[in-house]
Short mmCIF file of N, CA and C in Angstrom, two decimals:
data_model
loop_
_atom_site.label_atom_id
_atom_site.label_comp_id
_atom_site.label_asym_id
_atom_site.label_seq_id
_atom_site.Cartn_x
_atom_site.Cartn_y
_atom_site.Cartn_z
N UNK A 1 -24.85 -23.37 -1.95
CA UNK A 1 -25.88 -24.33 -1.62
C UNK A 1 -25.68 -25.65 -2.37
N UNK A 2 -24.16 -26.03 -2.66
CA UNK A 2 -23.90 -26.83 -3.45
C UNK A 2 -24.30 -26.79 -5.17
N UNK A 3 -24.42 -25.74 -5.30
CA UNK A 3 -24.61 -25.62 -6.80
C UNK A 3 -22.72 -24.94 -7.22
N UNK A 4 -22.65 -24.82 -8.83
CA UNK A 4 -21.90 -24.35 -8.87
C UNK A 4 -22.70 -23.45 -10.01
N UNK A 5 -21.84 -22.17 -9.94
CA UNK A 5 -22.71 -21.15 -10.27
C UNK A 5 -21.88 -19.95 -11.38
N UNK A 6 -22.13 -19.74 -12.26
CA UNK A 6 -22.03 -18.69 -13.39
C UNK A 6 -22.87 -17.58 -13.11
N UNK A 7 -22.09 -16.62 -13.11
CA UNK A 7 -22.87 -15.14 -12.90
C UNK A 7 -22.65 -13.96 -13.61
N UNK A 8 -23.58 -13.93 -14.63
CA UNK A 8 -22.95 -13.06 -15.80
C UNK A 8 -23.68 -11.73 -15.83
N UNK A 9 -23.15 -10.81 -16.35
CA UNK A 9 -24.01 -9.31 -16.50
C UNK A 9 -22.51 -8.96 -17.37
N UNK A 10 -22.80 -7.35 -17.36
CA UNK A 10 -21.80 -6.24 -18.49
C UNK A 10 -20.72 -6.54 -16.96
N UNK A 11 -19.70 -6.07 -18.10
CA UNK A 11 -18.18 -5.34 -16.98
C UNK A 11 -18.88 -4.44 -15.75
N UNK A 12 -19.14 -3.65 -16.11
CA UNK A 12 -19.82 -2.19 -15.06
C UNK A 12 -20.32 -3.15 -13.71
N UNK A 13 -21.38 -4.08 -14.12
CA UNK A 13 -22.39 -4.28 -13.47
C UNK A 13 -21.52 -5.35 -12.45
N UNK A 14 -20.53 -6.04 -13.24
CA UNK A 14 -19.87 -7.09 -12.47
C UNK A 14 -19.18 -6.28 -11.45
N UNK A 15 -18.43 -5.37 -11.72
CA UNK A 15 -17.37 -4.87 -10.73
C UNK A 15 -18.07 -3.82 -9.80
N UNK A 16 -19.46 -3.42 -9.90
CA UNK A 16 -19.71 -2.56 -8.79
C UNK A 16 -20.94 -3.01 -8.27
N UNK A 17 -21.18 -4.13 -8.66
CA UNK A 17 -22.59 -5.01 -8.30
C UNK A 17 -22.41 -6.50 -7.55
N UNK A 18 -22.39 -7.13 -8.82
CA UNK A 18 -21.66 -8.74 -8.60
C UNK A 18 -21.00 -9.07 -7.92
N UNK A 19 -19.42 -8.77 -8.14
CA UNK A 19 -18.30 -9.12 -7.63
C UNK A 19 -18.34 -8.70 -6.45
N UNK A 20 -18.63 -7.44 -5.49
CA UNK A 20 -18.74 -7.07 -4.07
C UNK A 20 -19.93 -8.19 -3.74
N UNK A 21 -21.10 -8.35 -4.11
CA UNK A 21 -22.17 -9.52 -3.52
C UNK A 21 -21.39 -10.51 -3.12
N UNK A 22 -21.25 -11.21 -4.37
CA UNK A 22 -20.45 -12.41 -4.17
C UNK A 22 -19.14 -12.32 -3.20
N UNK A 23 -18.68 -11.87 -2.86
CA UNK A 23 -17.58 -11.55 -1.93
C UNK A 23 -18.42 -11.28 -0.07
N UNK A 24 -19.31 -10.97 -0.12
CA UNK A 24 -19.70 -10.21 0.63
C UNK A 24 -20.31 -11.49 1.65
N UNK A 25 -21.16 -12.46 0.44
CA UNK A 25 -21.82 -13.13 1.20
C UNK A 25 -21.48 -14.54 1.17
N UNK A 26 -20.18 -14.89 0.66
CA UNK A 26 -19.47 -16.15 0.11
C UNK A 26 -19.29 -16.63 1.55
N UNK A 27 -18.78 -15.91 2.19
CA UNK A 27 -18.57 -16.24 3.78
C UNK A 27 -19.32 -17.18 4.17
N UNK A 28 -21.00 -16.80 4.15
CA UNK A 28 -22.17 -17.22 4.77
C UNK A 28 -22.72 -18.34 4.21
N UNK A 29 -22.05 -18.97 3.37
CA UNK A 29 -22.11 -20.11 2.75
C UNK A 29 -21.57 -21.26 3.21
N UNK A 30 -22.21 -22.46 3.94
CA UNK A 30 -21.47 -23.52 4.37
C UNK A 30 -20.50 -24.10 3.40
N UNK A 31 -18.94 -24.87 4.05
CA UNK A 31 -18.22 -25.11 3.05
C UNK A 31 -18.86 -26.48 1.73
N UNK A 32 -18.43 -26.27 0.94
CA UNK A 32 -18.72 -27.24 0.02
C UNK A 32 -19.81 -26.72 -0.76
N UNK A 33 -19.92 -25.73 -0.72
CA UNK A 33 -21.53 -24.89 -1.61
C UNK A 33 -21.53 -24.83 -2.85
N UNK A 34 -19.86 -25.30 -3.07
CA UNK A 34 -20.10 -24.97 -5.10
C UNK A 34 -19.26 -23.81 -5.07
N UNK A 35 -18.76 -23.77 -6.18
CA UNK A 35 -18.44 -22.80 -6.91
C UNK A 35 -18.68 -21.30 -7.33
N UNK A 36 -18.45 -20.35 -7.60
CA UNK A 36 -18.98 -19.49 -8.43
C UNK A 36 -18.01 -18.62 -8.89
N UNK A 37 -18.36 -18.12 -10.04
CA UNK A 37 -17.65 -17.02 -11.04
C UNK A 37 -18.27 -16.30 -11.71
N UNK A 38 -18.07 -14.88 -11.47
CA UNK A 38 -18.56 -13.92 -12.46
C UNK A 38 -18.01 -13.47 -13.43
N UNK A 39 -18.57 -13.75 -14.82
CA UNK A 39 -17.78 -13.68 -16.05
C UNK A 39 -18.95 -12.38 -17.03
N UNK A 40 -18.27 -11.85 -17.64
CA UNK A 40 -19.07 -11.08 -18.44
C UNK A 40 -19.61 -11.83 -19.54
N UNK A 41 -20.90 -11.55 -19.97
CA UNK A 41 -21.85 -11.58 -21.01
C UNK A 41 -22.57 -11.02 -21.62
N UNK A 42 -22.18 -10.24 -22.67
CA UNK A 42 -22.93 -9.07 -23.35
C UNK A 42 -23.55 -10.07 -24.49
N UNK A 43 -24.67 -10.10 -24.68
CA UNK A 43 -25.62 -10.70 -25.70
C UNK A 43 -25.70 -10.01 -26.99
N UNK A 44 -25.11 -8.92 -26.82
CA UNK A 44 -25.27 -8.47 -28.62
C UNK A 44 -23.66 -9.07 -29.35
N UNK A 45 -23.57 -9.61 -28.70
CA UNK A 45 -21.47 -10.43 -29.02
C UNK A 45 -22.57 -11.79 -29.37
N UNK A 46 -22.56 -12.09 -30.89
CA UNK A 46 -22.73 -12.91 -31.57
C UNK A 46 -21.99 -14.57 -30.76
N UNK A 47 -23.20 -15.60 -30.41
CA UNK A 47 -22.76 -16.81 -29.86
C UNK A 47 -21.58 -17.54 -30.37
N UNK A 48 -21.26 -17.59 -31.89
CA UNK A 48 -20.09 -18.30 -32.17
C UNK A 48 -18.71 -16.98 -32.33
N UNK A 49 -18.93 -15.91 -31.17
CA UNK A 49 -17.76 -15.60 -30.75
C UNK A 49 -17.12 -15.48 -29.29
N UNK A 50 -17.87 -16.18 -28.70
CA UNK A 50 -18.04 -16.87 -27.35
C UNK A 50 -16.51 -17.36 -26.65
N UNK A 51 -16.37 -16.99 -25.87
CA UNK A 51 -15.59 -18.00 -25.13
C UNK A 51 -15.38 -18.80 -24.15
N UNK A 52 -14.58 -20.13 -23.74
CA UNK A 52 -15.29 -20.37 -22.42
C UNK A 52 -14.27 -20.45 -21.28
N UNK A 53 -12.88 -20.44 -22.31
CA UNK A 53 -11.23 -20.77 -21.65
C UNK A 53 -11.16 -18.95 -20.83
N UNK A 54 -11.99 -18.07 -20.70
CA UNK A 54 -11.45 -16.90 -20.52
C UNK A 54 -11.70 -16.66 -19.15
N UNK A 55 -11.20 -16.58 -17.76
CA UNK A 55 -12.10 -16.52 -16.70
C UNK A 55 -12.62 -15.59 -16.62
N UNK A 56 -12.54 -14.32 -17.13
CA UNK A 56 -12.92 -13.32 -16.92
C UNK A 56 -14.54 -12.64 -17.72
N UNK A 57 -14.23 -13.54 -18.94
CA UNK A 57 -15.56 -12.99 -20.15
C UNK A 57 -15.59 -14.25 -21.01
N UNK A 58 -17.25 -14.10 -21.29
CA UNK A 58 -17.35 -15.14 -22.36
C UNK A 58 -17.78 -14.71 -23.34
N UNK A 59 -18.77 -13.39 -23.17
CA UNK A 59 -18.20 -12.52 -24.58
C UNK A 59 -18.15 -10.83 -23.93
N UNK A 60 -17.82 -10.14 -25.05
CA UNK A 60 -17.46 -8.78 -24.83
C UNK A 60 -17.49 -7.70 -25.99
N UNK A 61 -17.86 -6.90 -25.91
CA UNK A 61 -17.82 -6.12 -27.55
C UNK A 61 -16.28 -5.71 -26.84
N UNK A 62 -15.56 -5.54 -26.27
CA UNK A 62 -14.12 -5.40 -26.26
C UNK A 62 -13.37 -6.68 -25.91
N UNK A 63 -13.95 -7.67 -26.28
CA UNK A 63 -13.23 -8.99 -26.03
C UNK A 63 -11.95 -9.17 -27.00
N UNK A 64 -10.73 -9.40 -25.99
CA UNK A 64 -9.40 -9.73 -26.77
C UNK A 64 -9.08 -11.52 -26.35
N UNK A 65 -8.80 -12.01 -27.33
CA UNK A 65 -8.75 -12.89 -27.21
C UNK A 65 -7.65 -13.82 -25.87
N UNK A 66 -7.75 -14.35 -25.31
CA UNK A 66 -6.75 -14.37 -24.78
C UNK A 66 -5.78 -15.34 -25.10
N UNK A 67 -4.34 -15.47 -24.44
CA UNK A 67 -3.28 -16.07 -25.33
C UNK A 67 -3.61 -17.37 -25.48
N UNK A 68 -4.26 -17.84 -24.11
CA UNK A 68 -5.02 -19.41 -24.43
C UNK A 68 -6.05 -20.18 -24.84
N UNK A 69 -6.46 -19.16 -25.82
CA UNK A 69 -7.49 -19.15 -26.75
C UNK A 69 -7.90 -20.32 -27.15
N UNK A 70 -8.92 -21.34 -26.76
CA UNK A 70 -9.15 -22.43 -27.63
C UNK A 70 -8.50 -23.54 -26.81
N UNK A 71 -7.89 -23.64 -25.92
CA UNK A 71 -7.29 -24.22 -25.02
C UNK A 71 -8.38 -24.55 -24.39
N UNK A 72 -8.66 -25.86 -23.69
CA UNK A 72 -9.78 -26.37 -22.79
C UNK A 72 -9.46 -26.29 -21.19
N UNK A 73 -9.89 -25.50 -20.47
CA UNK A 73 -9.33 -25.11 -19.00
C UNK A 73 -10.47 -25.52 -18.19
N UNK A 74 -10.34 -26.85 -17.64
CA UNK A 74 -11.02 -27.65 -16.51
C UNK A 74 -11.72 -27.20 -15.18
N UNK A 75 -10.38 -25.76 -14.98
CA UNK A 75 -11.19 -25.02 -14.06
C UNK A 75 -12.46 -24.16 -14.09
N UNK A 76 -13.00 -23.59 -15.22
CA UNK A 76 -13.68 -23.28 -15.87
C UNK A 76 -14.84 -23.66 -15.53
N UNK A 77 -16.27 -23.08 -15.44
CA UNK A 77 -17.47 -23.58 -15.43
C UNK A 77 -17.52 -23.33 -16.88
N UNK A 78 -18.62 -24.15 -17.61
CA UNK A 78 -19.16 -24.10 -19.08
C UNK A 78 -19.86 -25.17 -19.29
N UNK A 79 -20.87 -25.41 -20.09
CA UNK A 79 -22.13 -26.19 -20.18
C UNK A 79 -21.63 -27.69 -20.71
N UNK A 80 -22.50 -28.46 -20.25
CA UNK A 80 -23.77 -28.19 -19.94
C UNK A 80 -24.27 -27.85 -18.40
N UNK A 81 -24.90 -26.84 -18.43
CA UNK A 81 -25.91 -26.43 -17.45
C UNK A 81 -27.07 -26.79 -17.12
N UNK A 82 -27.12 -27.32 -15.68
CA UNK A 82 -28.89 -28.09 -15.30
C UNK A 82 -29.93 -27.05 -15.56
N UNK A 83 -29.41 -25.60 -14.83
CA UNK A 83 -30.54 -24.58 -14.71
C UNK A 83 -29.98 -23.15 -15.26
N UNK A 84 -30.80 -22.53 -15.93
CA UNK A 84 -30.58 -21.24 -16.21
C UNK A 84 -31.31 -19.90 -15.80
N UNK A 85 -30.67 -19.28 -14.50
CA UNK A 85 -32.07 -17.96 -14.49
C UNK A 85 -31.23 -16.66 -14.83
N UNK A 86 -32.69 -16.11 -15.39
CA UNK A 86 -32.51 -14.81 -16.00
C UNK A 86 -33.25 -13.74 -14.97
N UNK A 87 -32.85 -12.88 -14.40
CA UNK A 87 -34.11 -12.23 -13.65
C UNK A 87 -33.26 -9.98 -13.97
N UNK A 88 -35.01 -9.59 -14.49
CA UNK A 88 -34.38 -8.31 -14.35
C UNK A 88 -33.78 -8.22 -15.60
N UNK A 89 -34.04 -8.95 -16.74
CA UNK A 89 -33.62 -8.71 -18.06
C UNK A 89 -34.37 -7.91 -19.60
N UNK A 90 -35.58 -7.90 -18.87
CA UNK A 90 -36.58 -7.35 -20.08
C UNK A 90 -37.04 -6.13 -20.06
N UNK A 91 -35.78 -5.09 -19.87
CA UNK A 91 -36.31 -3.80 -20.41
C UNK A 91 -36.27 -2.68 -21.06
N UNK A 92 -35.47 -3.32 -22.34
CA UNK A 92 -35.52 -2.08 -24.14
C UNK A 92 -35.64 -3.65 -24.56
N UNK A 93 -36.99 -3.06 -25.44
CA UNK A 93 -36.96 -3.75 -27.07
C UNK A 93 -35.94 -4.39 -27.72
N UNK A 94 -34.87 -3.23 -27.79
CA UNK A 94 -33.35 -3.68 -29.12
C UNK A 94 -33.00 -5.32 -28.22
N UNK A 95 -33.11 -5.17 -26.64
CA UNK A 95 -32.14 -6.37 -26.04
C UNK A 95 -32.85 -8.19 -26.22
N UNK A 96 -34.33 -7.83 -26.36
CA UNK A 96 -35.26 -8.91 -26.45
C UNK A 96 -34.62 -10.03 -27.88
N UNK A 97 -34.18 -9.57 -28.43
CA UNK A 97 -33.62 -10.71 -29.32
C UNK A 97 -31.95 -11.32 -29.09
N UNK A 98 -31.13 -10.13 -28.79
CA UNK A 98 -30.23 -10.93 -28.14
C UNK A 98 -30.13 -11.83 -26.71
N UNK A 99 -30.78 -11.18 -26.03
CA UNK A 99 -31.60 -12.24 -24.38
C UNK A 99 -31.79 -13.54 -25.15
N UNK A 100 -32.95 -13.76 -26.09
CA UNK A 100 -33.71 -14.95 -26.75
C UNK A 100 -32.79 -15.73 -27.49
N UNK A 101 -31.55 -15.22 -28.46
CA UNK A 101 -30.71 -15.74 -28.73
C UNK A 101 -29.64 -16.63 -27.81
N UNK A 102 -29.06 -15.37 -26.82
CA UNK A 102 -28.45 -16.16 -25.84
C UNK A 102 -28.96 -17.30 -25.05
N UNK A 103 -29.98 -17.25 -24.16
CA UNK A 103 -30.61 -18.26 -24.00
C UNK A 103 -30.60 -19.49 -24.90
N UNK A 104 -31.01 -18.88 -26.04
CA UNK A 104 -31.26 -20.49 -27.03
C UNK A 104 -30.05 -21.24 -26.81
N UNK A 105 -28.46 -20.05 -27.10
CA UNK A 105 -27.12 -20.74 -27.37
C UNK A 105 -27.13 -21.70 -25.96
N UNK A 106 -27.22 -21.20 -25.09
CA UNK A 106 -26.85 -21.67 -23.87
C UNK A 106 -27.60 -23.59 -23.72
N UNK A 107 -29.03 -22.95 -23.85
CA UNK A 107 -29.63 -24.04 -23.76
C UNK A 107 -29.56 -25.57 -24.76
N UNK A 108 -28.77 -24.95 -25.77
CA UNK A 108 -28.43 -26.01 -27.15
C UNK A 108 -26.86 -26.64 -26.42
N UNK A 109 -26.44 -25.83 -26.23
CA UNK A 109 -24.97 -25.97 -26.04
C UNK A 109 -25.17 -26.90 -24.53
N UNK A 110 -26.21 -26.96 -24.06
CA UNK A 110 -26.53 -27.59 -22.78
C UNK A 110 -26.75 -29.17 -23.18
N UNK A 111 -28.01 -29.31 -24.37
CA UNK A 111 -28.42 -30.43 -24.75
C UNK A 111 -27.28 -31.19 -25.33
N UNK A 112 -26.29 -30.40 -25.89
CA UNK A 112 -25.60 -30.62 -26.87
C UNK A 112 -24.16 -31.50 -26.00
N UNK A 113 -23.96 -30.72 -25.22
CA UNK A 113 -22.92 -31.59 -23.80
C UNK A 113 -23.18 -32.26 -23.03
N UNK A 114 -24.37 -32.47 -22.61
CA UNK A 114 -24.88 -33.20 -21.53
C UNK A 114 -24.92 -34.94 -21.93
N UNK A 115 -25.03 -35.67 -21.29
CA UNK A 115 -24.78 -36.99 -21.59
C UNK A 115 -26.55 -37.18 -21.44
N UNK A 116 -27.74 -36.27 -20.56
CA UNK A 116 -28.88 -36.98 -20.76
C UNK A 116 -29.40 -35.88 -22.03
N UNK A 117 -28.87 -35.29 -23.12
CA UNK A 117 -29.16 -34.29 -24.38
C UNK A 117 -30.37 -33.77 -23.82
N UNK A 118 -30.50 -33.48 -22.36
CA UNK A 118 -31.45 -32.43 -22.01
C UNK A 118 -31.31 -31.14 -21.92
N UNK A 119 -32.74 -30.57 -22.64
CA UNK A 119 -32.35 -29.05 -22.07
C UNK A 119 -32.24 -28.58 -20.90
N UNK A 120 -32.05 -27.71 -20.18
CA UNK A 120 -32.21 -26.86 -18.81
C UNK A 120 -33.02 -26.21 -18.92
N UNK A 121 -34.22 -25.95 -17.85
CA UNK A 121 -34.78 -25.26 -17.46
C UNK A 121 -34.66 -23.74 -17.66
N UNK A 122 -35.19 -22.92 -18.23
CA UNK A 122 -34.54 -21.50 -18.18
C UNK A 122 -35.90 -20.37 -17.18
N UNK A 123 -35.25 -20.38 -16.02
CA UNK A 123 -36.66 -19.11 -15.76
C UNK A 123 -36.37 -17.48 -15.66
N UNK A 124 -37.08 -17.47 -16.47
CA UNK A 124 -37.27 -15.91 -17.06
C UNK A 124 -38.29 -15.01 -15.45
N UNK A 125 -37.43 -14.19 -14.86
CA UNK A 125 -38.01 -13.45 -13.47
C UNK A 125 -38.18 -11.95 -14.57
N UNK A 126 -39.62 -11.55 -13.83
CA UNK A 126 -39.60 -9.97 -14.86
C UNK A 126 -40.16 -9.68 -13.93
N UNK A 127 -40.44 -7.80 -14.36
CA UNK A 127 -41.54 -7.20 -13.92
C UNK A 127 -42.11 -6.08 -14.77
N UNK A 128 -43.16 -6.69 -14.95
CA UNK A 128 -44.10 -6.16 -15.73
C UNK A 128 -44.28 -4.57 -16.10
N UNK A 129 -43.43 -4.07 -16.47
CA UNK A 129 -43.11 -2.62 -16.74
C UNK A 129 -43.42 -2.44 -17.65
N UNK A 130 -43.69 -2.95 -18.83
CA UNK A 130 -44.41 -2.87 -20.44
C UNK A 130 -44.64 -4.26 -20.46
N UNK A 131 -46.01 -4.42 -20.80
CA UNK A 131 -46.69 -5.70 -20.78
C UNK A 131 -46.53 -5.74 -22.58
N UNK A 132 -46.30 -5.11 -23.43
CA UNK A 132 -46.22 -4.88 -24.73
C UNK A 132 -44.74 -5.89 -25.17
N UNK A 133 -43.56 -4.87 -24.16
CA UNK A 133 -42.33 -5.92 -24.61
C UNK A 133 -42.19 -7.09 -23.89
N UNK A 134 -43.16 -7.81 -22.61
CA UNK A 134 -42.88 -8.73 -22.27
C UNK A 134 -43.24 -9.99 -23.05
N UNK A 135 -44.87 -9.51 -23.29
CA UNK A 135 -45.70 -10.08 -24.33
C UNK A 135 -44.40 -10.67 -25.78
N UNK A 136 -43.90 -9.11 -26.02
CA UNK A 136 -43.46 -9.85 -27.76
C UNK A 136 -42.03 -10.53 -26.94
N UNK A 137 -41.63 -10.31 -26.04
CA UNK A 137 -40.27 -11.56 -25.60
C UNK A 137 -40.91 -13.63 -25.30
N UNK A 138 -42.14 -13.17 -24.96
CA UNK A 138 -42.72 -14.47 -24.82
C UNK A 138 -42.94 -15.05 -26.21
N UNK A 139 -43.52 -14.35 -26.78
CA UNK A 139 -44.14 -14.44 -28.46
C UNK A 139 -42.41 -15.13 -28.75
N UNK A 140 -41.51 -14.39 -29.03
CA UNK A 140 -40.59 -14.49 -29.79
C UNK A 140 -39.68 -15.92 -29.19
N UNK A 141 -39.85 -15.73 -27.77
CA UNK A 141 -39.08 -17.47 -27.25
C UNK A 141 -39.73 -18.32 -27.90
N UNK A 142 -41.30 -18.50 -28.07
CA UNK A 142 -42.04 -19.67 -28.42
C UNK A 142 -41.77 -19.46 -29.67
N UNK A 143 -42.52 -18.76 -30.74
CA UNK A 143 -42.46 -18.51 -32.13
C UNK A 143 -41.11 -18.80 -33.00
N UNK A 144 -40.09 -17.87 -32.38
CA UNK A 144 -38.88 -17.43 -33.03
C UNK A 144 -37.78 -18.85 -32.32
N UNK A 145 -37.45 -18.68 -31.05
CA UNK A 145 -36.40 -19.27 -30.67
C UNK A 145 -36.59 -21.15 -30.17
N UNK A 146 -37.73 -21.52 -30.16
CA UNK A 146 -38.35 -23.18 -29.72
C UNK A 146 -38.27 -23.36 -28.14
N UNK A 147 -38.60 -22.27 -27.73
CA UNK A 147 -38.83 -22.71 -26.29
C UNK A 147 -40.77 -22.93 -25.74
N UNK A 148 -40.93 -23.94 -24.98
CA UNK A 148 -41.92 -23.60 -24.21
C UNK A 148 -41.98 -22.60 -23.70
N UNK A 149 -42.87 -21.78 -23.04
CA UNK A 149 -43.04 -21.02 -22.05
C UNK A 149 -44.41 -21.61 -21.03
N UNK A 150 -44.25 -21.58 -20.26
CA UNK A 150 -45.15 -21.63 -18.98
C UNK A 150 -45.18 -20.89 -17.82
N UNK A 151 -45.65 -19.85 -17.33
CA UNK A 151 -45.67 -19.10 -16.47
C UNK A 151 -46.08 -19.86 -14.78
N UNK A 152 -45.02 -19.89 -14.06
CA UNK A 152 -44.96 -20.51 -12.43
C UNK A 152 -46.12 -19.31 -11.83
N UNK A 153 -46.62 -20.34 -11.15
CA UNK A 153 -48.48 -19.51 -10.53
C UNK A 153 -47.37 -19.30 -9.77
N UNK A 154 -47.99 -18.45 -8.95
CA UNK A 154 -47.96 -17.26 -7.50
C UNK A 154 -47.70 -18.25 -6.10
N UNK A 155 -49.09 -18.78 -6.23
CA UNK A 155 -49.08 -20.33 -5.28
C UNK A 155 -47.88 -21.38 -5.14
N UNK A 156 -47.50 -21.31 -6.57
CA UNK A 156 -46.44 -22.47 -6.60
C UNK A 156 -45.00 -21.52 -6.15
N UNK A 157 -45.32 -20.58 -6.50
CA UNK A 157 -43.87 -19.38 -5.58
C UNK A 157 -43.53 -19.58 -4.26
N UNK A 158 -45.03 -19.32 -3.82
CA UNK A 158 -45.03 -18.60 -2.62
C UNK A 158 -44.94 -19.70 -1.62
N UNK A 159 -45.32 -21.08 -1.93
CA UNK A 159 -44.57 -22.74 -1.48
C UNK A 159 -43.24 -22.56 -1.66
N UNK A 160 -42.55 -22.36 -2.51
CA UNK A 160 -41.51 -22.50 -3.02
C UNK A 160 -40.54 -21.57 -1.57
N UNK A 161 -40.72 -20.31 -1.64
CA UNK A 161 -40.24 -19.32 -0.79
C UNK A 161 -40.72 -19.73 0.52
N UNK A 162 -41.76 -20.05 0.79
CA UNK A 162 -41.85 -20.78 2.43
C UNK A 162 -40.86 -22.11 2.90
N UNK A 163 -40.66 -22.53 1.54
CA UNK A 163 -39.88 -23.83 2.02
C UNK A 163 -38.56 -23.64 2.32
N UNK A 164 -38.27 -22.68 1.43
CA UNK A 164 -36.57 -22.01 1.79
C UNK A 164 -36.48 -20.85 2.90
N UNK A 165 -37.82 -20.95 3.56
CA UNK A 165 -37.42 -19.69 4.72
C UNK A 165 -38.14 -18.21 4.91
N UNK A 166 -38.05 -18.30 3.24
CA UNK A 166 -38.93 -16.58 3.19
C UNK A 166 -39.92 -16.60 2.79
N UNK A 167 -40.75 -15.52 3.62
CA UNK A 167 -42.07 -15.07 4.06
C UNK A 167 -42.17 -14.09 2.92
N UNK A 168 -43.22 -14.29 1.87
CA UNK A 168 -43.67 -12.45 0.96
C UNK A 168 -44.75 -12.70 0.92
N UNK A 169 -45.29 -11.35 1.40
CA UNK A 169 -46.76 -10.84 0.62
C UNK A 169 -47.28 -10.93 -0.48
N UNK A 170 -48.36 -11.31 -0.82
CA UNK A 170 -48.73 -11.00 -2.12
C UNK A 170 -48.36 -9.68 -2.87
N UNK A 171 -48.39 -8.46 -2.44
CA UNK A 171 -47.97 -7.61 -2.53
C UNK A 171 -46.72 -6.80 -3.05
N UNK A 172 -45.63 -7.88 -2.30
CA UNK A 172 -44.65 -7.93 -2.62
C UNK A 172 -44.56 -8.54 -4.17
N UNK A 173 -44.80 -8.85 -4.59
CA UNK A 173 -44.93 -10.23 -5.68
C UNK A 173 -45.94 -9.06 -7.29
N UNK A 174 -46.21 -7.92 -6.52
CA UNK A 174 -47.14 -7.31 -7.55
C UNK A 174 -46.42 -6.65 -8.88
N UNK A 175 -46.72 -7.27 -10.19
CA UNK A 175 -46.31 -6.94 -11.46
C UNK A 175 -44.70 -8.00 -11.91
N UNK A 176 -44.73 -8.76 -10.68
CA UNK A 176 -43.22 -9.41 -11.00
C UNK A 176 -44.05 -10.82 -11.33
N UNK A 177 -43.64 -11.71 -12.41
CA UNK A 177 -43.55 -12.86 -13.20
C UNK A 177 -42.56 -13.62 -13.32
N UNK A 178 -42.67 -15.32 -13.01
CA UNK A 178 -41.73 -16.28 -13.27
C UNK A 178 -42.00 -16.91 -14.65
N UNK A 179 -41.19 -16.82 -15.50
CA UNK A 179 -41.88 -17.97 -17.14
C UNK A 179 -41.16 -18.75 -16.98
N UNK A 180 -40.95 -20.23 -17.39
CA UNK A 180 -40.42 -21.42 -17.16
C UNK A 180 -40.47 -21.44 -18.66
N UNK A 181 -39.08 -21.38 -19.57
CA UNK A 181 -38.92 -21.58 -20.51
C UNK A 181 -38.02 -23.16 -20.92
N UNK A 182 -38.37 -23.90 -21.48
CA UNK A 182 -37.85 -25.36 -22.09
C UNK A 182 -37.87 -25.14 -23.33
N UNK A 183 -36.05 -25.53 -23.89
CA UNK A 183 -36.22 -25.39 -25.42
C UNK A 183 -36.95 -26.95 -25.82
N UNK A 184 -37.74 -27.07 -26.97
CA UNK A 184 -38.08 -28.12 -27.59
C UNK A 184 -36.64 -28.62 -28.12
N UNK A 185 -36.66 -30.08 -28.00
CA UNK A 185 -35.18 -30.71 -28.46
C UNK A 185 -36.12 -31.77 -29.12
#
């Protein structure tokens, strides 16, 4: 849709999830849509061991470095990034601080490259399966990591999804949440 696009999850998830999607429906994409690559991102792999020259991973608890390590590769997507979504990420406790971390890196590393030192947008898609750990992931973006949070009404969705085509029920929409996270810069 003319974006160019980063698509990260574990190894597993890329090769029996991701990578068939993206293949599947790349077709159905008018030409010129942008880009995309699915690269692995495991969030408990500490941000300053990151990579961005790797096409394959940007981090990995089995990440080997590769021979062109540190090398700047043009082909490459890497930040700064306009938009960041997360959807389908909040559900064990242990992951809520590496999620909040990553995010932060992303979104610094955004301000930090960008020529307008803006952050990106980050929206956080959940569903409300423990209102306990969503609660302390909100707590901890604002508190802990300097993001706004603002939660996108229902109304402003459900415009949103009519304008691009699709029709949902309220129903459909029950226990699932958009947060609109902005780091403070």
């Amino acid at each position: 849709m003319g974006w160019d696009v980063i698509a990260t999850d574990l190894q597993d998830v890329i090769s029996s999830v991701l990578t068939p999607n993206i293949s599947r429906n790349r077709a159905h994409l008018p030409p010129g849509s942008g880009a995309i690559e699915a690269r692995v991102l495991d969030w408990t792999v500490p941000p300053d061991q990151w990579l961005w020259d790797d096409p394959k991973t940007i981090a990995s608890q089995r990440l080997e470095k590769p021979s062109n390590a540190g090398q700047h590769n043009p082909t490459l997507l890497q930040p700064p990034f306009d938009l960041i979504i997360s959807s389908d990420t909040l559900y064990v406790a242990e992951l809520v601080t590496p999620l909040m971390r990553s995010l932060h890196t992303l979104s610094r590393l955004s301000v930090s490259t960008s020529a307008e030192g803006r952050a990106p947008p980050v929206f956080l898609c959940v569903e409300r399966r423990d209102s306990g750990l969503t609660d302390r992931a909100l707590s901890e973006a604002t508190e802990t990591w300097g993001f706004k949070a603002e939660r996108v009404s229902h109304k402003r969705l459900a415009k949103a999804m009519e304008k691009g085509g699709a029709r949902w029920q309220r129903g459909d929409w029950d226990g699932v949440e958009i947060w609109k996270l902005v780091l403070k810069t």
